[in-house]
Structure formats: structure tokens, C-alpha cells
Amino acid sequence: MNNKQKLSSIAMCTVGVGILSWKSHETLEKSLQSYEKIGFKDLFDQAKIIFQEFSLEDKKLAEKYGYDYVGTKENLGIQHGHKLIYENITTDYVLVLENDNPVIEDGSTSFHRLLQAVEFLENGTIDLMRLRHRWKFGESFSLGKYLQYFDVQNRHEKYCHDSIVEYSLERFIKPIKRFLRPDKADRVAGYSLYFEKYPEKIFPEYIKKIEDELFSVSSYIMSWTNQSVLLKRRFYGELLEYADKNPSSRTANGFQDLEKPLNTKWWRDQNFQIGVGEGIFTHNRFDDSWRKSHQAFNQNIAVK
């Protein structure tokens, strides 16, 4: 399907997409192919790829799939990459993607979910929208932390990953862990969205049901994520400004990465409302990774 209708033609506000990329050409092409299949780029008023350590292969990929692009000579890190998205996408709303976020829904579903997200952002129901798929979330997304503190009460029929094994002894330990570490338990409660059929009944203080399979979740229990998120450009700039003024002692590959300076007590206390629906993007990598925790980690591409 190739849907030529822009989101802005209905939403009456402009929407852009910025894709952050560093090397990983096979991964980026897989994502661009998924976008091409559904006419994804045509939904937006602006669509640009932000390349770091810009190369001839980067240029060829952008031109092959018809994307505008910006390139830096050196790798400046994830947080600086987000600054470049902010500076180069000037629409009312910005969808932030990384090169390993292919779309996995068809064109009409993707259009509907994106438009729905813009409408709830416009009317103030939510402050940002997560668009990573709830059921096919892909790599580097562990639900194990939730299971250390909570039992699964009513597993959603669309949950399609490993079976969840509960041991009787753990049922006695979990309440103790929640008592001893209540803040930690609160911070992982948001993962209930990826297991439970009725998360709003388990954590009613923090999760509100907006529509069928669409929820508003307090930032007190759900962190900022660098990928597959849609938000007002103005709000994006405010978050970047805060991160710049409050750098983290922890880094990613030697650089600030936006997630670490944002995901602190400050974020939790703001009570931002985060939209979570069924999503349209997953997380798949086909090249080696610089992340030590990734199954395809390659120390030769990590910054020393």
C-alpha cells in the first residue's frame, strides 16, 4: 500500500520524522525498505535522516529511498544526534526514530495509529506517544524486571513471547521486595502494559484507559525512550535543554545519550502523560552493535 495522504491534511498541524543513524547500513536499509513498502515517508511534511560519521554509503542509501539528510564528520553521540533532529525537523510534531526501527504494520494501520497519536497530543490528553509495538517489541526489551516484583494477573491474549513461568516461592518473595524497594517497584510497573490485559486496574493511580488498547501512563512509572516516540517539537526542545543542563555521569559509548539524564527522579516527578497503544515499530538490528549488552556486540566498533 502506498498512502499518499499526509497526516497534516487531517490533523491540521505539521508532522515530521527524523531518523538517527550511525553506520549500520544493512540495518538502516531494512528499515527504509519497510517504510517504502507502505509509503511511510509520504505521510510526513518533513522526513530526514541524521547521519553521524557521514559516508558515501550513507549518501547512497538516503538518495536511493528519497530522503533528505544531514551528515556530521564525526560521531557526536546519541544526545547530539537528537539535537540535530530537533534543529533540522521544524514541524509542529516530531517522530523520533533510530535506524533499527522498522515499521511492522500495514499502511492503513500505521496511518490510523499515527493520526490517533497526533489527535491526543493536540487535545492535551498525552504529552508524548510511544509507538514501539506492544506485542512485537523486538530486541533489547526485557520484561524480567517486572516479574521480579509483580505477578502477571491476566495475561493479554496478544502477548506472543516466551511463556511466563511463575514459581510458588517467588509469590511470597515479591511482596517483600516491593515493601523493601517501593521506588524500584514503581519504576518497573509500566511494563505491565506489555503483559496485562487490564493494566489500568492493577495500577489505577498511574494508568488510565483512553480507548480500546490505548492508555495514558504517568512518567512516574514509565521512562523516556530515545526511539519510536512522537511529541511536540517544543516539548522535545525543552527535554533536550534539561538534559544539556543536567548531564549524567553514565554515558553510552562515551557520549551523553538523552535517556540517562532524563530518566531520573526529575522525570518521574513531572507526571508527564505518556500514550501507549499497540504501536507500529519494532526494534531489529542486522549489523554488529557497539552495545555490550547486545547479542551482536562487536568491541571493534566501540569507542574506547
PDB file of C-alpha atoms in Angstrom:
ATOM      1  CA  MET A   1       0.000   0.000   0.000  1.00  0.00           C
ATOM      2  CA  ASN A   2       1.214   3.491  -0.803  1.00  0.00           C
ATOM      3  CA  ASN A   3      -0.832   6.029   1.124  1.00  0.00           C
ATOM      4  CA  LYS A   4      -0.142   9.485  -0.303  1.00  0.00           C
ATOM      5  CA  GLN A   5      -2.297  11.384   2.199  1.00  0.00           C
ATOM      6  CA  LYS A   6      -0.292  13.376   4.702  1.00  0.00           C
ATOM      7  CA  LEU A   7      -1.154  13.315   8.383  1.00  0.00           C
ATOM      8  CA  SER A   8      -1.285  17.112   8.355  1.00  0.00           C
ATOM      9  CA  SER A   9      -4.109  17.114   5.808  1.00  0.00           C
ATOM     10  CA  ILE A  10      -6.412  15.792   8.540  1.00  0.00           C
ATOM     11  CA  ALA A  11      -4.701  16.802  11.768  1.00  0.00           C
ATOM     12  CA  MET A  12      -4.296  20.458  10.725  1.00  0.00           C
ATOM     13  CA  CYS A  13      -0.777  20.584  12.144  1.00  0.00           C
ATOM     14  CA  THR A  14       2.561  19.633  10.616  1.00  0.00           C
ATOM     15  CA  VAL A  15       4.317  16.370  11.420  1.00  0.00           C
ATOM     16  CA  GLY A  16       7.904  15.381  10.615  1.00  0.00           C
ATOM     17  CA  VAL A  17      10.105  12.354  11.135  1.00  0.00           C
ATOM     18  CA  GLY A  18      13.808  12.259  11.968  1.00  0.00           C
ATOM     19  CA  ILE A  19      15.848   9.058  11.764  1.00  0.00           C
ATOM     20  CA  LEU A  20      19.092   8.906  13.719  1.00  0.00           C
ATOM     21  CA  SER A  21      21.765   6.692  12.124  1.00  0.00           C
ATOM     22  CA  TRP A  22      25.405   5.782  12.712  1.00  0.00           C
ATOM     23  CA  LYS A  23      26.956   3.218  10.344  1.00  0.00           C
ATOM     24  CA  SER A  24      24.782   0.032  10.402  1.00  0.00           C
ATOM     25  CA  HIS A  25      23.890   0.259   6.727  1.00  0.00           C
ATOM     26  CA  GLU A  26      22.198  -3.110   6.456  1.00  0.00           C
ATOM     27  CA  THR A  27      20.024  -2.290   9.450  1.00  0.00           C
ATOM     28  CA  LEU A  28      19.092   1.124   8.064  1.00  0.00           C
ATOM     29  CA  GLU A  29      18.223  -0.298   4.658  1.00  0.00           C
ATOM     30  CA  LYS A  30      15.944  -2.915   6.200  1.00  0.00           C
ATOM     31  CA  SER A  31      14.085  -0.133   7.998  1.00  0.00           C
ATOM     32  CA  LEU A  32      13.903   2.052   4.883  1.00  0.00           C
ATOM     33  CA  GLN A  33      12.568  -0.886   2.890  1.00  0.00           C
ATOM     34  CA  SER A  34       9.783  -1.367   5.430  1.00  0.00           C
ATOM     35  CA  TYR A  35       8.905   2.326   5.150  1.00  0.00           C
ATOM     36  CA  GLU A  36       8.969   2.216   1.357  1.00  0.00           C
ATOM     37  CA  LYS A  37       6.546  -0.692   1.310  1.00  0.00           C
ATOM     38  CA  ILE A  38       3.755   1.333   2.949  1.00  0.00           C
ATOM     39  CA  GLY A  39       4.567   4.811   1.619  1.00  0.00           C
ATOM     40  CA  PHE A  40       5.618   5.895   5.094  1.00  0.00           C
ATOM     41  CA  LYS A  41       7.709   8.907   4.096  1.00  0.00           C
ATOM     42  CA  ASP A  42       4.775  10.411   2.229  1.00  0.00           C
ATOM     43  CA  LEU A  43       2.759  10.723   5.457  1.00  0.00           C
ATOM     44  CA  PHE A  44       5.044  13.487   6.746  1.00  0.00           C
ATOM     45  CA  ASP A  45       5.704  17.124   5.938  1.00  0.00           C
ATOM     46  CA  GLN A  46       9.426  16.614   6.544  1.00  0.00           C
ATOM     47  CA  ALA A  47      11.465  13.412   6.616  1.00  0.00           C
ATOM     48  CA  LYS A  48      15.226  13.450   7.189  1.00  0.00           C
ATOM     49  CA  ILE A  49      17.961  11.038   8.164  1.00  0.00           C
ATOM     50  CA  ILE A  50      20.589  12.350  10.575  1.00  0.00           C
ATOM     51  CA  PHE A  51      23.881  10.585   9.825  1.00  0.00           C
ATOM     52  CA  GLN A  52      26.922  10.663  12.087  1.00  0.00           C
ATOM     53  CA  GLU A  53      30.344   9.887  10.624  1.00  0.00           C
ATOM     54  CA  PHE A  54      28.691  10.524   7.278  1.00  0.00           C
ATOM     55  CA  SER A  55      29.870   8.234   4.474  1.00  0.00           C
ATOM     56  CA  LEU A  56      29.317   7.695   0.770  1.00  0.00           C
ATOM     57  CA  GLU A  57      27.223   4.638   1.586  1.00  0.00           C
ATOM     58  CA  ASP A  58      25.005   6.790   3.832  1.00  0.00           C
ATOM     59  CA  LYS A  59      24.523   9.228   0.966  1.00  0.00           C
ATOM     60  CA  LYS A  60      23.637   6.453  -1.469  1.00  0.00           C
ATOM     61  CA  LEU A  61      21.042   4.957   0.887  1.00  0.00           C
ATOM     62  CA  ALA A  62      19.354   8.297   1.537  1.00  0.00           C
ATOM     63  CA  GLU A  63      19.180   9.105  -2.158  1.00  0.00           C
ATOM     64  CA  LYS A  64      18.057   5.588  -3.099  1.00  0.00           C
ATOM     65  CA  TYR A  65      14.972   5.923  -0.887  1.00  0.00           C
ATOM     66  CA  GLY A  66      14.403   9.631  -1.481  1.00  0.00           C
ATOM     67  CA  TYR A  67      15.240  11.065   1.955  1.00  0.00           C
ATOM     68  CA  ASP A  68      16.735  14.424   2.778  1.00  0.00           C
ATOM     69  CA  TYR A  69      19.718  14.052   5.056  1.00  0.00           C
ATOM     70  CA  VAL A  70      22.200  15.776   7.318  1.00  0.00           C
ATOM     71  CA  GLY A  71      25.652  14.375   7.992  1.00  0.00           C
ATOM     72  CA  THR A  72      28.348  15.046  10.569  1.00  0.00           C
ATOM     73  CA  LYS A  73      32.006  14.293  10.006  1.00  0.00           C
ATOM     74  CA  GLU A  74      32.435  12.637  13.413  1.00  0.00           C
ATOM     75  CA  ASN A  75      30.300  10.541  15.714  1.00  0.00           C
ATOM     76  CA  LEU A  76      28.903  13.017  18.260  1.00  0.00           C
ATOM     77  CA  GLY A  77      26.745  10.602  20.229  1.00  0.00           C
ATOM     78  CA  ILE A  78      23.051   9.926  20.644  1.00  0.00           C
ATOM     79  CA  GLN A  79      22.115  13.082  22.533  1.00  0.00           C
ATOM     80  CA  HIS A  80      23.784  15.333  19.997  1.00  0.00           C
ATOM     81  CA  GLY A  81      22.030  13.343  17.283  1.00  0.00           C
ATOM     82  CA  HIS A  82      18.720  14.217  18.908  1.00  0.00           C
ATOM     83  CA  LYS A  83      19.728  17.874  18.889  1.00  0.00           C
ATOM     84  CA  LEU A  84      20.307  17.585  15.157  1.00  0.00           C
ATOM     85  CA  ILE A  85      16.867  16.039  14.672  1.00  0.00           C
ATOM     86  CA  TYR A  86      15.370  18.931  16.652  1.00  0.00           C
ATOM     87  CA  GLU A  87      17.286  21.540  14.665  1.00  0.00           C
ATOM     88  CA  ASN A  88      16.503  20.036  11.264  1.00  0.00           C
ATOM     89  CA  ILE A  89      12.879  18.963  11.690  1.00  0.00           C
ATOM     90  CA  THR A  90      10.862  22.143  12.142  1.00  0.00           C
ATOM     91  CA  THR A  91       7.312  20.740  12.107  1.00  0.00           C
ATOM     92  CA  ASP A  92       4.825  21.081  14.975  1.00  0.00           C
ATOM     93  CA  TYR A  93       5.350  17.428  15.895  1.00  0.00           C
ATOM     94  CA  VAL A  94       8.403  15.218  15.552  1.00  0.00           C
ATOM     95  CA  LEU A  95       8.532  11.440  15.301  1.00  0.00           C
ATOM     96  CA  VAL A  96      11.933  10.276  16.535  1.00  0.00           C
ATOM     97  CA  LEU A  97      13.304   7.017  15.142  1.00  0.00           C
ATOM     98  CA  GLU A  98      16.626   5.198  15.110  1.00  0.00           C
ATOM     99  CA  ASN A  99      17.970   3.234  12.178  1.00  0.00           C
ATOM    100  CA  ASP A 100      16.836  -0.088  13.692  1.00  0.00           C
ATOM    101  CA  ASN A 101      13.117   0.750  13.973  1.00  0.00           C
ATOM    102  CA  PRO A 102      11.341  -0.847  11.006  1.00  0.00           C
ATOM    103  CA  VAL A 103       7.590  -0.474  10.721  1.00  0.00           C
ATOM    104  CA  ILE A 104       5.710  -3.766  11.026  1.00  0.00           C
ATOM    105  CA  GLU A 105       2.106  -2.716  10.430  1.00  0.00           C
ATOM    106  CA  ASP A 106       0.435  -2.055   7.089  1.00  0.00           C
ATOM    107  CA  GLY A 107      -0.105   1.412   5.684  1.00  0.00           C
ATOM    108  CA  SER A 108      -3.681   1.971   6.810  1.00  0.00           C
ATOM    109  CA  THR A 109      -2.993   0.757  10.362  1.00  0.00           C
ATOM    110  CA  SER A 110       0.140   2.893  10.604  1.00  0.00           C
ATOM    111  CA  PHE A 111      -1.697   5.964   9.322  1.00  0.00           C
ATOM    112  CA  HIS A 112      -4.558   5.464  11.773  1.00  0.00           C
ATOM    113  CA  ARG A 113      -2.307   4.980  14.806  1.00  0.00           C
ATOM    114  CA  LEU A 114      -0.120   7.948  13.939  1.00  0.00           C
ATOM    115  CA  LEU A 115      -3.131  10.176  13.359  1.00  0.00           C
ATOM    116  CA  GLN A 116      -4.693   8.991  16.603  1.00  0.00           C
ATOM    117  CA  ALA A 117      -1.471   9.862  18.440  1.00  0.00           C
ATOM    118  CA  VAL A 118      -1.389  13.371  16.942  1.00  0.00           C
ATOM    119  CA  GLU A 119      -5.013  13.971  17.897  1.00  0.00           C
ATOM    120  CA  PHE A 120      -4.432  13.017  21.538  1.00  0.00           C
ATOM    121  CA  LEU A 121      -1.283  15.139  21.628  1.00  0.00           C
ATOM    122  CA  GLU A 122      -3.193  18.069  20.149  1.00  0.00           C
ATOM    123  CA  ASN A 123      -6.018  17.911  22.684  1.00  0.00           C
ATOM    124  CA  GLY A 124      -3.622  17.580  25.629  1.00  0.00           C
ATOM    125  CA  THR A 125      -4.614  14.074  26.687  1.00  0.00           C
ATOM    126  CA  ILE A 126      -0.973  12.971  26.453  1.00  0.00           C
ATOM    127  CA  ASP A 127       2.419  14.685  26.351  1.00  0.00           C
ATOM    128  CA  LEU A 128       4.168  12.150  24.146  1.00  0.00           C
ATOM    129  CA  MET A 129       3.308   8.912  22.381  1.00  0.00           C
ATOM    130  CA  ARG A 130       5.286   5.694  22.411  1.00  0.00           C
ATOM    131  CA  LEU A 131       4.949   3.864  19.102  1.00  0.00           C
ATOM    132  CA  ARG A 132       7.086   0.792  19.684  1.00  0.00           C
ATOM    133  CA  HIS A 133       4.890  -2.255  19.199  1.00  0.00           C
ATOM    134  CA  ARG A 134       3.424  -3.629  22.426  1.00  0.00           C
ATOM    135  CA  TRP A 135       3.388  -7.242  21.263  1.00  0.00           C
ATOM    136  CA  LYS A 136       6.216  -7.440  18.716  1.00  0.00           C
ATOM    137  CA  PHE A 137       8.636  -5.193  20.541  1.00  0.00           C
ATOM    138  CA  GLY A 138      11.816  -6.785  19.165  1.00  0.00           C
ATOM    139  CA  GLU A 139      15.299  -6.777  20.644  1.00  0.00           C
ATOM    140  CA  SER A 140      16.668  -5.243  23.847  1.00  0.00           C
ATOM    141  CA  PHE A 141      13.407  -5.099  25.725  1.00  0.00           C
ATOM    142  CA  SER A 142      13.356  -7.188  28.863  1.00  0.00           C
ATOM    143  CA  LEU A 143      10.210  -7.803  30.879  1.00  0.00           C
ATOM    144  CA  GLY A 144      12.131  -9.732  33.532  1.00  0.00           C
ATOM    145  CA  LYS A 145      12.400  -6.734  35.855  1.00  0.00           C
ATOM    146  CA  TYR A 146       8.625  -6.561  36.159  1.00  0.00           C
ATOM    147  CA  LEU A 147       8.398 -10.227  37.081  1.00  0.00           C
ATOM    148  CA  GLN A 148      10.872  -9.709  39.913  1.00  0.00           C
ATOM    149  CA  TYR A 149       8.292  -7.536  41.690  1.00  0.00           C
ATOM    150  CA  PHE A 150       4.862  -8.443  40.343  1.00  0.00           C
ATOM    151  CA  ASP A 151       2.836 -11.470  39.302  1.00  0.00           C
ATOM    152  CA  VAL A 152       1.020 -11.498  35.986  1.00  0.00           C
ATOM    153  CA  GLN A 153      -2.671 -11.284  36.825  1.00  0.00           C
ATOM    154  CA  ASN A 154      -4.422 -11.618  33.470  1.00  0.00           C
ATOM    155  CA  ARG A 155      -2.018 -12.147  30.605  1.00  0.00           C
ATOM    156  CA  HIS A 156      -3.104 -10.434  27.412  1.00  0.00           C
ATOM    157  CA  GLU A 157      -4.051 -12.851  24.638  1.00  0.00           C
ATOM    158  CA  LYS A 158      -1.846 -10.900  22.204  1.00  0.00           C
ATOM    159  CA  TYR A 159       1.304 -11.443  24.261  1.00  0.00           C
ATOM    160  CA  CYS A 160       3.340 -13.633  21.909  1.00  0.00           C
ATOM    161  CA  HIS A 161       6.747 -14.135  23.506  1.00  0.00           C
ATOM    162  CA  ASP A 162       8.288 -16.649  25.864  1.00  0.00           C
ATOM    163  CA  SER A 163       5.980 -18.422  28.255  1.00  0.00           C
ATOM    164  CA  ILE A 164       5.859 -16.891  31.726  1.00  0.00           C
ATOM    165  CA  VAL A 165       6.767 -19.346  34.452  1.00  0.00           C
ATOM    166  CA  GLU A 166       5.784 -18.459  37.995  1.00  0.00           C
ATOM    167  CA  TYR A 167       7.156 -20.365  40.993  1.00  0.00           C
ATOM    168  CA  SER A 168       5.273 -20.547  44.266  1.00  0.00           C
ATOM    169  CA  LEU A 169       8.259 -19.349  46.298  1.00  0.00           C
ATOM    170  CA  GLU A 170       8.516 -16.186  44.197  1.00  0.00           C
ATOM    171  CA  ARG A 171       4.941 -15.276  45.075  1.00  0.00           C
ATOM    172  CA  PHE A 172       5.979 -14.920  48.704  1.00  0.00           C
ATOM    173  CA  ILE A 173       9.179 -13.031  47.931  1.00  0.00           C
ATOM    174  CA  LYS A 174       7.711 -10.397  45.607  1.00  0.00           C
ATOM    175  CA  PRO A 175       5.613  -8.590  48.252  1.00  0.00           C
ATOM    176  CA  ILE A 176       8.715  -8.400  50.439  1.00  0.00           C
ATOM    177  CA  LYS A 177      10.737  -6.915  47.581  1.00  0.00           C
ATOM    178  CA  ARG A 178       8.005  -4.364  46.902  1.00  0.00           C
ATOM    179  CA  PHE A 179       8.000  -3.399  50.596  1.00  0.00           C
ATOM    180  CA  LEU A 180      11.780  -3.076  50.796  1.00  0.00           C
ATOM    181  CA  ARG A 181      12.199  -1.301  47.437  1.00  0.00           C
ATOM    182  CA  PRO A 182       8.927   0.523  46.680  1.00  0.00           C
ATOM    183  CA  ASP A 183      10.560   3.073  44.365  1.00  0.00           C
ATOM    184  CA  LYS A 184      12.120   0.338  42.274  1.00  0.00           C
ATOM    185  CA  ALA A 185       8.795  -1.493  42.059  1.00  0.00           C
ATOM    186  CA  ASP A 186       7.066   1.698  40.913  1.00  0.00           C
ATOM    187  CA  ARG A 187       9.685   2.263  38.213  1.00  0.00           C
ATOM    188  CA  VAL A 188       9.011  -1.114  36.589  1.00  0.00           C
ATOM    189  CA  ALA A 189       5.225  -1.049  36.943  1.00  0.00           C
ATOM    190  CA  GLY A 190       4.889   0.426  33.454  1.00  0.00           C
ATOM    191  CA  TYR A 191       5.967  -2.884  31.962  1.00  0.00           C
ATOM    192  CA  SER A 192       2.512  -4.178  32.848  1.00  0.00           C
ATOM    193  CA  LEU A 193       1.355  -2.666  29.539  1.00  0.00           C
ATOM    194  CA  TYR A 194       3.300  -5.405  27.736  1.00  0.00           C
ATOM    195  CA  PHE A 195       1.817  -8.327  29.688  1.00  0.00           C
ATOM    196  CA  GLU A 196      -1.503  -7.468  31.161  1.00  0.00           C
ATOM    197  CA  LYS A 197      -4.945  -7.254  29.625  1.00  0.00           C
ATOM    198  CA  TYR A 198      -6.164  -4.729  32.207  1.00  0.00           C
ATOM    199  CA  PRO A 199      -3.117  -2.742  33.386  1.00  0.00           C
ATOM    200  CA  GLU A 200      -5.348   0.185  34.353  1.00  0.00           C
ATOM    201  CA  LYS A 201      -6.972  -1.987  37.021  1.00  0.00           C
ATOM    202  CA  ILE A 202      -3.639  -3.038  38.513  1.00  0.00           C
ATOM    203  CA  PHE A 203      -2.132   0.462  38.696  1.00  0.00           C
ATOM    204  CA  PRO A 204      -5.143   2.830  38.554  1.00  0.00           C
ATOM    205  CA  GLU A 205      -3.179   5.680  40.096  1.00  0.00           C
ATOM    206  CA  TYR A 206      -0.782   5.751  37.154  1.00  0.00           C
ATOM    207  CA  ILE A 207      -2.526   4.155  34.156  1.00  0.00           C
ATOM    208  CA  LYS A 208      -5.723   5.437  32.563  1.00  0.00           C
ATOM    209  CA  LYS A 209      -7.515   3.779  29.673  1.00  0.00           C
ATOM    210  CA  ILE A 210      -8.260   6.263  26.871  1.00  0.00           C
ATOM    211  CA  GLU A 211      -9.668   3.967  24.215  1.00  0.00           C
ATOM    212  CA  ASP A 212      -9.533   0.289  23.368  1.00  0.00           C
ATOM    213  CA  GLU A 213      -5.868  -0.788  23.715  1.00  0.00           C
ATOM    214  CA  LEU A 214      -4.775   2.815  24.239  1.00  0.00           C
ATOM    215  CA  PHE A 215      -3.575   4.124  27.594  1.00  0.00           C
ATOM    216  CA  SER A 216      -2.187   7.224  29.252  1.00  0.00           C
ATOM    217  CA  VAL A 217       0.654   6.294  31.603  1.00  0.00           C
ATOM    218  CA  SER A 218       2.341   8.559  34.148  1.00  0.00           C
ATOM    219  CA  SER A 219       6.051   9.172  33.696  1.00  0.00           C
ATOM    220  CA  TYR A 220       6.323   8.145  37.348  1.00  0.00           C
ATOM    221  CA  ILE A 221       6.229   4.524  36.177  1.00  0.00           C
ATOM    222  CA  MET A 222       7.312   4.847  32.536  1.00  0.00           C
ATOM    223  CA  SER A 223      10.663   6.162  31.361  1.00  0.00           C
ATOM    224  CA  TRP A 224      11.675   8.297  28.400  1.00  0.00           C
ATOM    225  CA  THR A 225      12.835   6.287  25.390  1.00  0.00           C
ATOM    226  CA  ASN A 226      15.051   7.519  22.547  1.00  0.00           C
ATOM    227  CA  GLN A 227      13.193   5.640  19.836  1.00  0.00           C
ATOM    228  CA  SER A 228       9.768   5.414  18.241  1.00  0.00           C
ATOM    229  CA  VAL A 229       8.324   8.370  20.129  1.00  0.00           C
ATOM    230  CA  LEU A 230       6.128  11.186  18.816  1.00  0.00           C
ATOM    231  CA  LEU A 231       5.928  14.529  20.615  1.00  0.00           C
ATOM    232  CA  LYS A 232       5.564  18.261  20.160  1.00  0.00           C
ATOM    233  CA  ARG A 233       8.729  19.816  18.828  1.00  0.00           C
ATOM    234  CA  ARG A 234       8.567  22.470  21.547  1.00  0.00           C
ATOM    235  CA  PHE A 235       8.448  19.806  24.259  1.00  0.00           C
ATOM    236  CA  TYR A 236      11.301  17.923  22.569  1.00  0.00           C
ATOM    237  CA  GLY A 237      13.404  21.073  22.767  1.00  0.00           C
ATOM    238  CA  GLU A 238      12.593  21.502  26.459  1.00  0.00           C
ATOM    239  CA  LEU A 239      13.721  17.944  27.196  1.00  0.00           C
ATOM    240  CA  LEU A 240      16.953  18.454  25.290  1.00  0.00           C
ATOM    241  CA  GLU A 241      17.616  21.680  27.170  1.00  0.00           C
ATOM    242  CA  TYR A 242      17.076  19.930  30.508  1.00  0.00           C
ATOM    243  CA  ALA A 243      19.394  17.075  29.513  1.00  0.00           C
ATOM    244  CA  ASP A 244      22.104  19.526  28.464  1.00  0.00           C
ATOM    245  CA  LYS A 245      21.941  21.303  31.802  1.00  0.00           C
ATOM    246  CA  ASN A 246      21.867  18.057  33.786  1.00  0.00           C
ATOM    247  CA  PRO A 247      24.379  15.656  32.227  1.00  0.00           C
ATOM    248  CA  SER A 248      24.585  12.131  33.554  1.00  0.00           C
ATOM    249  CA  SER A 249      27.719  10.515  34.960  1.00  0.00           C
ATOM    250  CA  ARG A 250      26.710   7.430  32.951  1.00  0.00           C
ATOM    251  CA  THR A 251      27.281   7.507  29.206  1.00  0.00           C
ATOM    252  CA  ALA A 252      26.593   5.438  26.102  1.00  0.00           C
ATOM    253  CA  ASN A 253      29.706   4.636  24.097  1.00  0.00           C
ATOM    254  CA  GLY A 254      31.368   7.586  25.805  1.00  0.00           C
ATOM    255  CA  PHE A 255      28.619  10.098  24.981  1.00  0.00           C
ATOM    256  CA  GLN A 256      25.527  11.518  26.647  1.00  0.00           C
ATOM    257  CA  ASP A 257      22.523   9.605  25.317  1.00  0.00           C
ATOM    258  CA  LEU A 258      19.445  11.601  26.485  1.00  0.00           C
ATOM    259  CA  GLU A 259      17.843   8.613  28.218  1.00  0.00           C
ATOM    260  CA  LYS A 260      20.216   8.696  31.182  1.00  0.00           C
ATOM    261  CA  PRO A 261      19.936  12.410  32.082  1.00  0.00           C
ATOM    262  CA  LEU A 262      16.164  12.317  31.603  1.00  0.00           C
ATOM    263  CA  ASN A 263      15.333   9.085  33.387  1.00  0.00           C
ATOM    264  CA  THR A 264      15.861  10.355  36.900  1.00  0.00           C
ATOM    265  CA  LYS A 265      13.689  11.381  39.832  1.00  0.00           C
ATOM    266  CA  TRP A 266      13.008  14.609  37.956  1.00  0.00           C
ATOM    267  CA  TRP A 267      11.275  12.725  35.122  1.00  0.00           C
ATOM    268  CA  ARG A 268       9.191  10.637  37.485  1.00  0.00           C
ATOM    269  CA  ASP A 269       8.086  13.679  39.456  1.00  0.00           C
ATOM    270  CA  GLN A 270       6.857  15.572  36.371  1.00  0.00           C
ATOM    271  CA  ASN A 271       3.928  13.177  35.889  1.00  0.00           C
ATOM    272  CA  PHE A 272       4.102  13.563  32.118  1.00  0.00           C
ATOM    273  CA  GLN A 273       1.350  11.582  30.425  1.00  0.00           C
ATOM    274  CA  ILE A 274       2.759   9.003  28.034  1.00  0.00           C
ATOM    275  CA  GLY A 275       0.498   7.445  25.429  1.00  0.00           C
ATOM    276  CA  VAL A 276       0.905   3.706  24.887  1.00  0.00           C
ATOM    277  CA  GLY A 277      -1.086   1.879  22.228  1.00  0.00           C
ATOM    278  CA  GLU A 278      -0.382  -1.163  20.120  1.00  0.00           C
ATOM    279  CA  GLY A 279       2.324   0.673  18.194  1.00  0.00           C
ATOM    280  CA  ILE A 280       3.728   0.225  14.700  1.00  0.00           C
ATOM    281  CA  PHE A 281       7.528  -0.118  15.052  1.00  0.00           C
ATOM    282  CA  THR A 282       9.767  -2.887  16.303  1.00  0.00           C
ATOM    283  CA  HIS A 283      13.492  -2.962  17.125  1.00  0.00           C
ATOM    284  CA  ASN A 284      15.655  -5.118  14.854  1.00  0.00           C
ATOM    285  CA  ARG A 285      19.370  -4.855  14.164  1.00  0.00           C
ATOM    286  CA  PHE A 286      21.201  -6.634  11.342  1.00  0.00           C
ATOM    287  CA  ASP A 287      24.716  -5.200  11.793  1.00  0.00           C
ATOM    288  CA  ASP A 288      27.116  -5.560  14.699  1.00  0.00           C
ATOM    289  CA  SER A 289      26.345  -3.460  17.751  1.00  0.00           C
ATOM    290  CA  TRP A 290      28.505  -1.209  19.940  1.00  0.00           C
ATOM    291  CA  ARG A 291      26.325  -2.023  22.957  1.00  0.00           C
ATOM    292  CA  LYS A 292      27.975  -4.558  25.270  1.00  0.00           C
ATOM    293  CA  SER A 293      24.591  -5.938  26.280  1.00  0.00           C
ATOM    294  CA  HIS A 294      23.574  -6.652  22.683  1.00  0.00           C
ATOM    295  CA  GLN A 295      23.833 -10.169  21.283  1.00  0.00           C
ATOM    296  CA  ALA A 296      25.712  -8.806  18.256  1.00  0.00           C
ATOM    297  CA  PHE A 297      28.214  -6.744  20.275  1.00  0.00           C
ATOM    298  CA  ASN A 298      31.479  -6.119  18.441  1.00  0.00           C
ATOM    299  CA  GLN A 299      34.198  -4.475  20.508  1.00  0.00           C
ATOM    300  CA  ASN A 300      35.949  -3.276  17.367  1.00  0.00           C
ATOM    301  CA  ILE A 301      33.273  -0.660  16.710  1.00  0.00           C
ATOM    302  CA  ALA A 302      33.042   0.578  20.286  1.00  0.00           C
ATOM    303  CA  VAL A 303      34.678   3.845  21.218  1.00  0.00           C
ATOM    304  CA  LYS A 304      37.488   3.206  23.691  1.00  0.00           C
TER     305      LYS A 304
END
